[in-house]
Short mmCIF file of C-alpha atoms in Angstrom, two decimals:
data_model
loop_
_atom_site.label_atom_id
_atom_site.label_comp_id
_atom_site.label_asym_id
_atom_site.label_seq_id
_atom_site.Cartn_x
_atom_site.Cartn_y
_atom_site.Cartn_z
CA UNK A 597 46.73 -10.86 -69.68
CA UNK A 598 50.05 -12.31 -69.69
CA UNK A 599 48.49 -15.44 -71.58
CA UNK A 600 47.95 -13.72 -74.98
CA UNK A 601 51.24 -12.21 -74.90
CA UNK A 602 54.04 -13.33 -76.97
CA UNK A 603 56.81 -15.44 -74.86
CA UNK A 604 59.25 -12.98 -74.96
CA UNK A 605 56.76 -10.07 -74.08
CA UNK A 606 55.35 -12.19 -71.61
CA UNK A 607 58.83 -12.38 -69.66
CA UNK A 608 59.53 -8.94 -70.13
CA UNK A 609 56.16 -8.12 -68.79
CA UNK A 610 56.48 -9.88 -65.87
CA UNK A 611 60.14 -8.40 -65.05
CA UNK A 612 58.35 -4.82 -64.98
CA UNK A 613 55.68 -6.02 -62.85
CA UNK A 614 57.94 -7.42 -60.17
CA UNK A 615 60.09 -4.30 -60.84
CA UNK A 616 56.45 -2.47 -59.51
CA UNK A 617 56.05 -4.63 -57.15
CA UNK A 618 59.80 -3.76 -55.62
CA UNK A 619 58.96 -0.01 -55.82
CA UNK A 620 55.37 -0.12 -54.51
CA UNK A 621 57.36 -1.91 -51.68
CA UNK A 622 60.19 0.43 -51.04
CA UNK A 623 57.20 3.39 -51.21
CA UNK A 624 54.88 1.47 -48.38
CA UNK A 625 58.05 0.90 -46.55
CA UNK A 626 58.84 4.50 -46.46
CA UNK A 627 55.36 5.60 -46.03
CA UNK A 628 55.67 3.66 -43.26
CA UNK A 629 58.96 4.84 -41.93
CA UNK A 630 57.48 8.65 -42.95
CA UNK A 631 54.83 7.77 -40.61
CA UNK A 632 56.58 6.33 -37.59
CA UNK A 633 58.87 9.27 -37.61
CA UNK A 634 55.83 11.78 -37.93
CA UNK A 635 54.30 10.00 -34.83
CA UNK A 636 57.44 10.27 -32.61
CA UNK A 637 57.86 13.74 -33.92
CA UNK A 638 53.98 14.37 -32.25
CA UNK A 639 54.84 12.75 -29.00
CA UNK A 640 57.74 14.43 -28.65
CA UNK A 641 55.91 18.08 -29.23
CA UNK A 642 53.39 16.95 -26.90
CA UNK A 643 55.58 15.98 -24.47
CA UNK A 644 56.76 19.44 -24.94
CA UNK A 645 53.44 20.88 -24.76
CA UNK A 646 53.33 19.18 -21.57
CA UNK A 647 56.09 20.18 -20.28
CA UNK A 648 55.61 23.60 -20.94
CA UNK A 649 52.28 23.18 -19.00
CA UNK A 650 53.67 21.53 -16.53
CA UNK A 651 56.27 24.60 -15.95
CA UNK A 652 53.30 27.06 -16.47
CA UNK A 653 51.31 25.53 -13.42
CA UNK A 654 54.38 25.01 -11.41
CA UNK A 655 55.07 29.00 -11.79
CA UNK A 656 51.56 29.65 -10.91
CA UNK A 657 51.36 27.77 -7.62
CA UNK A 658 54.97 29.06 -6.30
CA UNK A 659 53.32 32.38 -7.29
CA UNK A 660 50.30 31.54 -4.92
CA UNK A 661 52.56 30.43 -2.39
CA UNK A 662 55.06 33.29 -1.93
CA UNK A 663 51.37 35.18 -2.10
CA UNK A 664 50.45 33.06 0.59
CA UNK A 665 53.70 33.36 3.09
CA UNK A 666 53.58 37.04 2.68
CA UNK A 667 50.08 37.43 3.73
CA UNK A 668 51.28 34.83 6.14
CA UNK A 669 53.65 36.93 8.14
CA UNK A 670 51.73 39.92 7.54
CA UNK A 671 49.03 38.00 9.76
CA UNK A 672 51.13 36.49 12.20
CA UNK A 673 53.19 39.73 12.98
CA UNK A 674 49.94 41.61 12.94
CA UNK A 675 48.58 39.15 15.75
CA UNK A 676 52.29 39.44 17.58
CA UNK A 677 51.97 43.32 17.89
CA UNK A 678 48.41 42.95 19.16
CA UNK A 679 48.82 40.37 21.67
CA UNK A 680 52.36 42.67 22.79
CA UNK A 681 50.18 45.11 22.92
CA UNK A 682 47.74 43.77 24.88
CA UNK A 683 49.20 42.56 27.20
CA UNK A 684 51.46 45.83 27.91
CA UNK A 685 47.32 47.34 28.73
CA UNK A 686 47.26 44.67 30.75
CA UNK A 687 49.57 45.15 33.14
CA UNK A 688 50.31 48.66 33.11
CA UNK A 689 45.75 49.19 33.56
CA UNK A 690 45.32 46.79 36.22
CA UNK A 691 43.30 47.94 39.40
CA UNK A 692 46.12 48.39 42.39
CA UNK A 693 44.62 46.01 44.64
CA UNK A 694 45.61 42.85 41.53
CA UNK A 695 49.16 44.27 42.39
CA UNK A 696 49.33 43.59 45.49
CA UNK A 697 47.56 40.44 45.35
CA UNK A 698 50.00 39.25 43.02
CA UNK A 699 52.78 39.34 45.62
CA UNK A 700 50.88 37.63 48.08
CA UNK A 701 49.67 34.96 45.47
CA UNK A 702 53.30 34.41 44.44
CA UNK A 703 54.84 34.27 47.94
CA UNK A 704 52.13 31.42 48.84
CA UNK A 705 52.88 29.54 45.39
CA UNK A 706 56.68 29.86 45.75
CA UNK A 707 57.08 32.12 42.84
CA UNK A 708 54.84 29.80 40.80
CA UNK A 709 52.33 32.04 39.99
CA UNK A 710 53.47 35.36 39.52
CA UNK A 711 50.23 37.30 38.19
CA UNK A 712 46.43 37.57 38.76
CA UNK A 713 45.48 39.97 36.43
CA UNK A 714 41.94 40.61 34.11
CA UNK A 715 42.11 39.76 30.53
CA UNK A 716 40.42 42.64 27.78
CA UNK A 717 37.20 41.70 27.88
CA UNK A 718 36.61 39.13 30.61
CA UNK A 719 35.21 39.48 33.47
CA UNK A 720 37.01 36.83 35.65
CA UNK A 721 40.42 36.44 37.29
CA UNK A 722 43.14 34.81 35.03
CA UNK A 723 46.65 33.77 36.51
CA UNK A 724 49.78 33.81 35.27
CA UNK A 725 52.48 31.12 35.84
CA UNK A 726 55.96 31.53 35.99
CA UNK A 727 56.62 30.00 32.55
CA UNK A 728 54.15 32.69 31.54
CA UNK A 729 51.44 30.12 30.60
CA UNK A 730 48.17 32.15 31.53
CA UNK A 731 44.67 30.02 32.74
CA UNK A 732 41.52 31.11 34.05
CA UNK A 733 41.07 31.29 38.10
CA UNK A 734 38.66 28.38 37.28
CA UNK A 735 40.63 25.75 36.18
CA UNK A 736 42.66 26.40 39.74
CA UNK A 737 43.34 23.17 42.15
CA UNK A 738 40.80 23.59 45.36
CA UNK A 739 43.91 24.56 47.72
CA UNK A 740 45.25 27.19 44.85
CA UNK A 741 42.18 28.58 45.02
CA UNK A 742 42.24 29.45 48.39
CA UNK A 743 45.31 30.92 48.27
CA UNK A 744 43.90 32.78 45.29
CA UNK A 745 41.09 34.26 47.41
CA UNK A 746 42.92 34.50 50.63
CA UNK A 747 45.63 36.84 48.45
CA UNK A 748 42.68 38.81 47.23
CA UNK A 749 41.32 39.58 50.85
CA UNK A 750 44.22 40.64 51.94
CA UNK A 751 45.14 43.09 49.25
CA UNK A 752 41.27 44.05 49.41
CA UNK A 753 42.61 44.87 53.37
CA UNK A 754 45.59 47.15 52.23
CA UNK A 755 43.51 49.11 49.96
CA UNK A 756 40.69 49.71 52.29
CA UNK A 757 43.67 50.87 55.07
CA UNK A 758 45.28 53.07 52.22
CA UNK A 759 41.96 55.09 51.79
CA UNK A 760 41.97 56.01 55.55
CA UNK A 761 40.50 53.18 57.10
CA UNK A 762 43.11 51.50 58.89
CA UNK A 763 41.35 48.83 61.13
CA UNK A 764 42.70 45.74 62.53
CA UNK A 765 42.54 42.42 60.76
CA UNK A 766 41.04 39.68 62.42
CA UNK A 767 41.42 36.06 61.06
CA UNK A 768 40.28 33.11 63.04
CA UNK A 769 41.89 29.82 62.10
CA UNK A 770 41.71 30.42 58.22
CA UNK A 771 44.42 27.80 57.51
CA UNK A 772 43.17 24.82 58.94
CA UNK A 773 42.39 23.65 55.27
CA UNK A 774 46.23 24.35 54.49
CA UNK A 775 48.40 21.09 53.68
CA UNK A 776 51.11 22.18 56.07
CA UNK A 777 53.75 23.63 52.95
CA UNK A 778 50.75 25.67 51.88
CA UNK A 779 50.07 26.70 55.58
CA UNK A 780 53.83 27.72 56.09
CA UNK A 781 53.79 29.93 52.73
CA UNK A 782 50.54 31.92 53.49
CA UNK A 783 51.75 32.44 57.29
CA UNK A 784 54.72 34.19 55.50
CA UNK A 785 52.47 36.55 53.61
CA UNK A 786 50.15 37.12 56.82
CA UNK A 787 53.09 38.18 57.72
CA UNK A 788 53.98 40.56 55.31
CA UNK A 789 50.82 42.20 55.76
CA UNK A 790 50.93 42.52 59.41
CA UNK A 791 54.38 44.69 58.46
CA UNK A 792 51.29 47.04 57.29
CA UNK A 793 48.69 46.10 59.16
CA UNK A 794 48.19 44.71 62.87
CA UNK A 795 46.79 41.67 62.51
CA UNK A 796 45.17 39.26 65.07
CA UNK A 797 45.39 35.91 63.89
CA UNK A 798 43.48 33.25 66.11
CA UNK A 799 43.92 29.64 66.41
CA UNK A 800 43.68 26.61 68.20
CA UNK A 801 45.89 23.91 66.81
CA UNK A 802 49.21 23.76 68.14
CA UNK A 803 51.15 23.04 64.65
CA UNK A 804 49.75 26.25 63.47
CA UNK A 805 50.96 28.11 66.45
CA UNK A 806 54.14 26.37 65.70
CA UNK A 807 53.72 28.08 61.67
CA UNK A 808 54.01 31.03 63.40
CA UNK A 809 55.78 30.64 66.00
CA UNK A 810 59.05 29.90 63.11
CA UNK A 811 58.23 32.94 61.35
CA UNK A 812 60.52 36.11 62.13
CA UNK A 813 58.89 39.40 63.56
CA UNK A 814 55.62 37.42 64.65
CA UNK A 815 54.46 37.30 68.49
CA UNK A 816 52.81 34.54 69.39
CA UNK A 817 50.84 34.53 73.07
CA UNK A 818 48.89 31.66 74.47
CA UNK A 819 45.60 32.43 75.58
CA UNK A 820 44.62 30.43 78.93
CA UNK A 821 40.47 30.47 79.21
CA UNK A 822 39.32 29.98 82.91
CA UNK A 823 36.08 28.26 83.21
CA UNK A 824 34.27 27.89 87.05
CA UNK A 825 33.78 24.18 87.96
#
C-alpha cells in the first residue's frame, strides 16, 4: 500500500502507476481503434461478398432470359410457319363452289369481304374481310348473312350447271329484305350469274324493277295479269 511506503518511494510509486495507467490507456485506445478498423474491414468484405452475389444472380437470370427469348422466337416462328402454312391448305383445298361464292359475296359487300372459306378442322363457314381479319359466319349481321347464303345458292347453281345440269334459275322476289344499297349490289351479282345462267327473276315492287332495270345487259318485261270481272 502506498501508506507504508517511505515518502520518497511513495511518490515514485505513484509516478509508475500513472505511467500504467497512461499505457493501459494508449493499449485500450488502440484495441479499440484495432477493432473499429477490423469491423469496417468485415463490412467492407461483406459488402464484397455481396456484391459478388449480387453479380452471380444477375448472370444467372440474363442467362435464363436469353434462354427464354430464344425459345421465344423458336415458338413464335414455329407458330408463323404453321399458321402460313395453313392457311396456303386453305385456300389452295377449298371445294370450287367456296370460289365462286367468294366473288359473289365480295361483289354484294363491295369488296368487304373477300373470302368464305372452311377453317382445318371446323365444320362451319368462316369469312374473311378485306383487312384480312377472319370471323365465323355466325357472328355475321342478319342482312350479311343473307348475302352470305344467297352467294352460296348461287355458286351451289353454277356447280350443279357445270356437271351437266344446266336448268334455269328461278328466284321470286328474294330481295325484298334488301336495304336498297344491299339490293343494288346483289342485283349486280344476279347478274353476273345470269352471264352463265338464264335466270328468271320475279318481282312485284316497282323499285326493284327499277334495281334492275339500271343494271347493264338485264331485260326487264312487265307482266300484265288479266282477270274476268
Amino acid at each position: 500500500r502506498l501508506a507504508d511506503l517511505a515518502p520518497g518511494e511513495a511518490g515514485k510509486r505513484a509516478e509508475e502507476l500513472g505511467e500504467r495507467e497512461q499505457e493501459l490507456g494508449r493499449r485500450r485506445d488502440g484495441i479499440i481503434e484495432a477493432r473499429t478498423r477490423l469491423q469496417k474491414e468485415k463490412e467492407e468484405l461483406e459488402g464484397e461478398d455481396r456484391e459478388q452475389e449480387l453479380a452471380q444472380q444477375r448472370e444467372e437470370l440474363l442467362d435464363r432470359l436469353k434462354d427464354a427469348v430464344e425459345k421465344w422466337t423458336v415458338d413464335t416462328l414455329a407458330l408463323v410457319l404453321f399458321r402460313r402454312t395453313r392457311e396456303v391448305y386453305e385456300r389452295e383445298n377449298q371445294p370450287r363452289v367456296l370460289h365462286e361464292a367468294s366473288h359473289f359475296f365480295s361483289t354484294m359487300t363491295n369488296g368487304r369481304y373477300v373470302r368464305i372459306f372452311l377453317p382445318m378442322g371446323v365444320r362451319e363457314l368462316w369469312v374473311e374481310r378485306r383487312d384480312g381479319k377472319r370471323l365465323s359466319s355466325r357472328f355475321l349481321s342478319r342482312g350479311t348473312g343473307e348475302q352470305l347464303y344467297l352467294s352460296l345458292s348461287m355458286a351451289i347453281m353454277l356447280e350443279v350447271a357445270e356437271r351437266g345440269m344446266a336448268f334455269p334459275v328461278v328466284l321470286d322476289d328474294i330481295l325484298v329484305n334488301f336495304d336498297p344499297e344491299r339490293a343494288s349490289r346483289a342485283a349486280r351479282a344476279i347478274q353476273h350469274l345470269s352471264s352463265k345462267l338464264q335466270v328468271l327473276f320475279f318481282t312485284c315492287h316497282p323499285h326493284v324493277k327499277g334495281l334492275f332495270a339500271s343494271v347493264e345487259g338485264v331485260t326487264v318485261r312487265t307482266l300484265s295479269l288479266s282477270t274476268d270481272s
